[in-house]
Every structure is written in C-alpha cells, then in structure tokens.
CSV table of C-alpha atoms in Angstrom, one decimal:
chain,number,residue,atom,x,y,z
T,1,UNK,CA,53.5,-9.0,15.6
T,2,UNK,CA,52.0,-10.2,12.3
T,3,UNK,CA,49.5,-12.3,14.2
T,4,UNK,CA,48.6,-9.3,16.4
T,5,UNK,CA,48.1,-7.0,13.3
T,6,UNK,CA,45.9,-9.6,11.6
T,7,UNK,CA,43.8,-9.9,14.8
T,8,UNK,CA,43.4,-6.1,14.9
T,9,UNK,CA,42.4,-6.0,11.2
T,10,UNK,CA,39.9,-8.8,11.8
T,11,UNK,CA,38.5,-7.1,14.8
T,12,UNK,CA,38.1,-3.8,12.9
T,13,UNK,CA,36.3,-5.6,10.0
T,14,UNK,CA,34.0,-7.4,12.5
T,15,UNK,CA,33.2,-4.1,14.2
T,16,UNK,CA,32.5,-2.4,10.9
T,17,UNK,CA,30.2,-5.3,9.8
T,18,UNK,CA,28.4,-5.1,13.2
T,19,UNK,CA,27.9,-1.3,12.7
T,20,UNK,CA,26.4,-1.9,9.3
T,21,UNK,CA,24.1,-4.6,10.6
T,22,UNK,CA,23.0,-2.4,13.4
T,23,UNK,CA,22.4,0.4,11.0
T,24,UNK,CA,20.3,-1.8,8.8
T,25,UNK,CA,18.3,-3.1,11.7
T,26,UNK,CA,17.7,0.4,12.9
T,27,UNK,CA,16.5,1.5,9.4
T,28,UNK,CA,14.2,-1.5,9.2
T,29,UNK,CA,12.8,-0.8,12.6
T,30,UNK,CA,12.1,2.8,11.6
T,31,UNK,CA,10.4,1.5,8.4
T,32,UNK,CA,8.3,-0.9,10.4
T,33,UNK,CA,7.2,1.7,12.9
T,34,UNK,CA,6.3,4.1,10.1
T,35,UNK,CA,4.4,1.3,8.4
T,36,UNK,CA,2.5,0.5,11.6
T,37,UNK,CA,1.6,4.1,12.2
T,38,UNK,CA,0.5,4.5,8.5
T,39,UNK,CA,-1.5,1.3,8.6
T,40,UNK,CA,-3.4,2.5,11.7
T,41,UNK,CA,-4.3,5.7,10.0
T,42,UNK,CA,-5.7,4.2,6.8
T,43,UNK,CA,-7.6,1.3,8.4
T,44,UNK,CA,-9.7,3.6,10.5
T,45,UNK,CA,-11.2,5.4,7.5
T,46,UNK,CA,-14.6,4.0,6.5
T,47,UNK,CA,-15.3,6.2,3.5
T,48,UNK,CA,-13.8,4.6,0.4
T,49,UNK,CA,-12.7,7.9,-1.3
T,50,UNK,CA,-11.2,9.1,2.0
T,51,UNK,CA,-9.4,5.8,2.5
T,52,UNK,CA,-8.0,5.9,-1.1
T,53,UNK,CA,-6.8,9.4,-0.6
T,54,UNK,CA,-5.1,8.5,2.7
T,55,UNK,CA,-3.5,5.4,1.1
T,56,UNK,CA,-2.0,7.4,-1.7
T,57,UNK,CA,-0.8,10.2,0.6
T,58,UNK,CA,0.6,7.9,3.2
T,59,UNK,CA,2.4,5.8,0.6
T,60,UNK,CA,4.2,8.9,-0.6
T,61,UNK,CA,5.4,9.6,2.9
T,62,UNK,CA,6.3,6.1,3.7
T,63,UNK,CA,8.5,5.7,0.6
T,64,UNK,CA,9.7,9.3,0.2
T,65,UNK,CA,8.0,9.5,-3.1
T,66,UNK,CA,7.0,12.5,-5.2
T,67,UNK,CA,3.7,11.1,-6.3
T,68,UNK,CA,1.4,8.2,-5.5
T,69,UNK,CA,-1.9,6.7,-6.6
T,70,UNK,CA,-4.3,3.9,-6.0
T,71,UNK,CA,-6.1,2.2,-8.8
T,72,UNK,CA,-9.0,-0.2,-8.1
T,73,UNK,CA,-10.0,-3.0,-10.4
T,74,UNK,CA,-13.6,-2.9,-11.6
T,75,UNK,CA,-14.6,-6.5,-12.6
T,76,UNK,CA,-17.7,-5.4,-14.6
T,77,UNK,CA,-15.7,-3.2,-17.0
T,78,UNK,CA,-12.3,-5.1,-16.6
T,79,UNK,CA,-10.6,-1.7,-16.0
T,80,UNK,CA,-8.5,-0.2,-13.4
T,81,UNK,CA,-10.2,2.9,-11.9
T,82,UNK,CA,-8.3,5.9,-10.7
T,83,UNK,CA,-10.0,8.9,-9.1
T,84,UNK,CA,-13.4,7.7,-10.4
T,85,UNK,CA,-12.3,7.7,-14.0
T,86,UNK,CA,-12.0,4.3,-15.7
T,87,UNK,CA,-8.7,3.8,-17.5
T,88,UNK,CA,-7.9,0.8,-19.7
T,89,UNK,CA,-4.9,-1.3,-18.5
T,90,UNK,CA,-3.3,-1.0,-21.9
T,91,UNK,CA,0.3,-2.1,-22.7
T,92,UNK,CA,1.9,1.3,-22.1
T,93,UNK,CA,0.9,1.9,-18.5
T,94,UNK,CA,4.2,0.9,-16.9
T,95,UNK,CA,4.6,-0.5,-13.4
T,96,UNK,CA,0.9,-0.2,-12.5
T,97,UNK,CA,-0.1,-2.5,-15.3
T,98,UNK,CA,2.7,-5.0,-14.7
T,99,UNK,CA,2.0,-5.2,-11.0
T,100,UNK,CA,-1.7,-5.7,-11.6
T,101,UNK,CA,-1.1,-8.5,-14.2
T,102,UNK,CA,1.8,-10.2,-12.3
T,103,UNK,CA,0.6,-9.9,-8.7
T,104,UNK,CA,4.1,-8.8,-7.8
T,105,UNK,CA,5.9,-5.6,-7.0
T,106,UNK,CA,7.5,-3.9,-10.0
T,107,UNK,CA,10.2,-1.3,-10.2
T,108,UNK,CA,10.6,0.6,-13.5
T,109,UNK,CA,13.3,3.2,-14.1
T,110,UNK,CA,13.0,5.5,-17.1
T,111,UNK,CA,13.7,9.0,-18.2
T,112,UNK,CA,10.7,10.2,-16.3
T,113,UNK,CA,12.0,8.9,-13.0
T,114,UNK,CA,11.3,5.7,-11.1
T,115,UNK,CA,8.0,3.9,-10.6
T,116,UNK,CA,7.3,1.3,-7.9
T,117,UNK,CA,4.0,-0.5,-8.0
T,118,UNK,CA,2.5,-3.3,-5.8
T,119,UNK,CA,-0.7,-5.2,-6.2
T,120,UNK,CA,-3.4,-4.7,-3.6
T,121,UNK,CA,-4.3,-8.3,-2.8
T,122,UNK,CA,-7.0,-9.7,-0.5
T,123,UNK,CA,-7.3,-13.5,-0.1
T,124,UNK,CA,-5.7,-14.1,-3.5
T,125,UNK,CA,-8.1,-11.6,-5.2
T,126,UNK,CA,-6.6,-8.5,-6.9
T,127,UNK,CA,-8.4,-5.4,-5.7
T,128,UNK,CA,-6.1,-3.0,-7.6
T,129,UNK,CA,-2.6,-1.5,-7.4
T,130,UNK,CA,-0.7,1.0,-5.4
T,131,UNK,CA,2.0,3.0,-7.3
T,132,UNK,CA,4.5,5.6,-6.2
T,133,UNK,CA,6.9,7.6,-8.3
T,134,UNK,CA,10.2,9.5,-7.9
T,135,UNK,CA,11.4,12.2,-10.3
T,136,UNK,CA,14.5,11.9,-12.5
T,137,UNK,CA,17.7,12.5,-10.6
T,138,UNK,CA,16.3,11.1,-7.3
T,139,UNK,CA,17.4,7.9,-5.7
T,140,UNK,CA,15.7,5.0,-7.5
T,141,UNK,CA,13.5,2.6,-5.5
T,142,UNK,CA,15.2,-0.6,-4.2
T,143,UNK,CA,14.1,-4.1,-3.2
T,144,UNK,CA,13.7,-3.1,0.5
T,145,UNK,CA,11.3,-0.3,-0.6
T,146,UNK,CA,9.5,-2.7,-2.9
T,147,UNK,CA,9.0,-5.1,0.1
T,148,UNK,CA,7.8,-2.2,2.3
T,149,UNK,CA,5.3,-1.1,-0.4
T,150,UNK,CA,3.9,-4.6,-0.7
T,151,UNK,CA,3.4,-4.8,3.1
T,152,UNK,CA,1.6,-1.4,2.9
T,153,UNK,CA,-0.5,-2.6,0.0
T,154,UNK,CA,-1.6,-5.6,2.1
T,155,UNK,CA,-2.8,-3.1,4.8
T,156,UNK,CA,-4.4,-1.0,2.1
T,157,UNK,CA,-6.4,-4.1,0.9
T,158,UNK,CA,-7.9,-4.4,4.4
T,159,UNK,CA,-8.8,-0.6,4.4
T,160,UNK,CA,-10.4,-0.8,1.0
T,161,UNK,CA,-12.4,-3.9,1.9
T,162,UNK,CA,-13.5,-2.4,5.2
T,163,UNK,CA,-14.7,0.8,3.4
T,164,UNK,CA,-16.5,-1.3,0.8
T,165,UNK,CA,-18.2,-3.4,3.4
T,166,UNK,CA,-19.2,-0.3,5.4
T,167,UNK,CA,-20.7,1.3,2.3
T,168,UNK,CA,-22.7,-1.9,1.7
T,169,UNK,CA,-23.9,-2.0,5.3
T,170,UNK,CA,-25.0,1.7,5.0
T,171,UNK,CA,-26.8,1.0,1.8
T,172,UNK,CA,-28.5,-2.1,3.2
T,173,UNK,CA,-29.6,0.0,6.2
T,174,UNK,CA,-31.0,2.7,4.0
T,175,UNK,CA,-32.9,0.1,1.9
T,176,UNK,CA,-34.3,-1.6,5.1
T,177,UNK,CA,-35.4,1.9,6.3
T,178,UNK,CA,-37.1,2.7,3.1
T,179,UNK,CA,-39.0,-0.7,3.1
T,180,UNK,CA,-40.1,-0.1,6.7
T,181,UNK,CA,-41.3,3.4,5.8
T,182,UNK,CA,-43.2,2.0,2.8
T,183,UNK,CA,-44.8,-0.7,5.0
T,184,UNK,CA,-45.9,2.0,7.5
T,185,UNK,CA,-47.4,4.1,4.7
T,186,UNK,CA,-49.3,1.0,3.3
T,187,UNK,CA,-50.6,0.2,6.8
T,188,UNK,CA,-51.6,3.8,7.4
T,189,UNK,CA,-53.5,3.8,4.0
T,190,UNK,CA,-55.2,0.5,5.0
T,191,UNK,CA,-56.4,2.0,8.3
T,192,UNK,CA,-58.2,4.8,6.6
C-alpha cells in the first residue's frame, strides 16, 4: 500500500511537471510567433523614421510594455539620438545607457517602474538601443523577456540597416540624376 501511494504521488508530480513544461513551451511558441510577425512588419519598412516608429510600437506590444523607444548611435557626435534630438549618454540615463555601453540586455527596477533595454547590434557594431518600460505596480521584466527583446533588437538592426542603405541608394540615384541633367544642359549649351 505504501509503495502504491508513493507511485501515485510520483505520478502526480510527473504529470504536474509535464503540465508546467508544456505551458512553458506553449508560451515560448506564442512569443516566437509574435516575434516572427513583428519582425516581418518592421523589416518591410524602408523609410528610417517609419521603421523606428514601428520598432518602438511593436516592441511595446511584444513585451506588454507601457512605453518604448529606439535610440540610434551617431558616431560623429558620439551621442545617442532619439526622435531626431541628440541626447548625451550621461551617467543617469538608466538601462538605455547601460545596454549601449555593455552590449547586453539590462533590466532596471526603480520607483518609476521597470526598464528593459537591449543593444541594437549588427555584425559587432552597436547601432543603438531599444528600451521598453513598465509603470510602477506592474509585473517587472524577467530574463525570458530580456532574451525576447534581444532577439527583436537583432531584427531591428536589420530593419535599421536596410532603411539606411535604401536612403543612401535613393540619394545616390538623385545625385546621378542631377549629374546627368547637368551634362545634358552643358551639351545643350555647347550645341548653340
């Protein structure tokens, strides 16, 4: 009888553990599907400001965050740029600064809520940071969410780089067009 009860208890524990694992797998699967859908949306945007707005908005939805922002690094000024306004990466800028300097995700909890920031990296180069926030009293960010934001930041890096390359190609096309127009004008003047 004792052996039978022990076997039943063991079976119940195994079933509960299996239910937990299945629940965790289902949650991860939902996160990955949401990440995939989100990544598809941002990588199709070729205008940099539209891509940045989509990245910030999608990061909020992906992580059930209250607020989100993207800061890009400007090498010329050695500043992070948010919404077109350069901001110095001073010592009091929380998770954003720490993620930028460490190239790692950072979770900071404080009286103003919880911040989660991830570096936007492309081929070892830091393009900027992606930061999301939750207000006080809400569930703090955890390590699984930090990993999810880092995966999304990797996709954001591709979207940012694509938008930058597209802008360069458009500018190059405009310059080539201007040169061709100037050449036509010079030739037309020479024919007179």
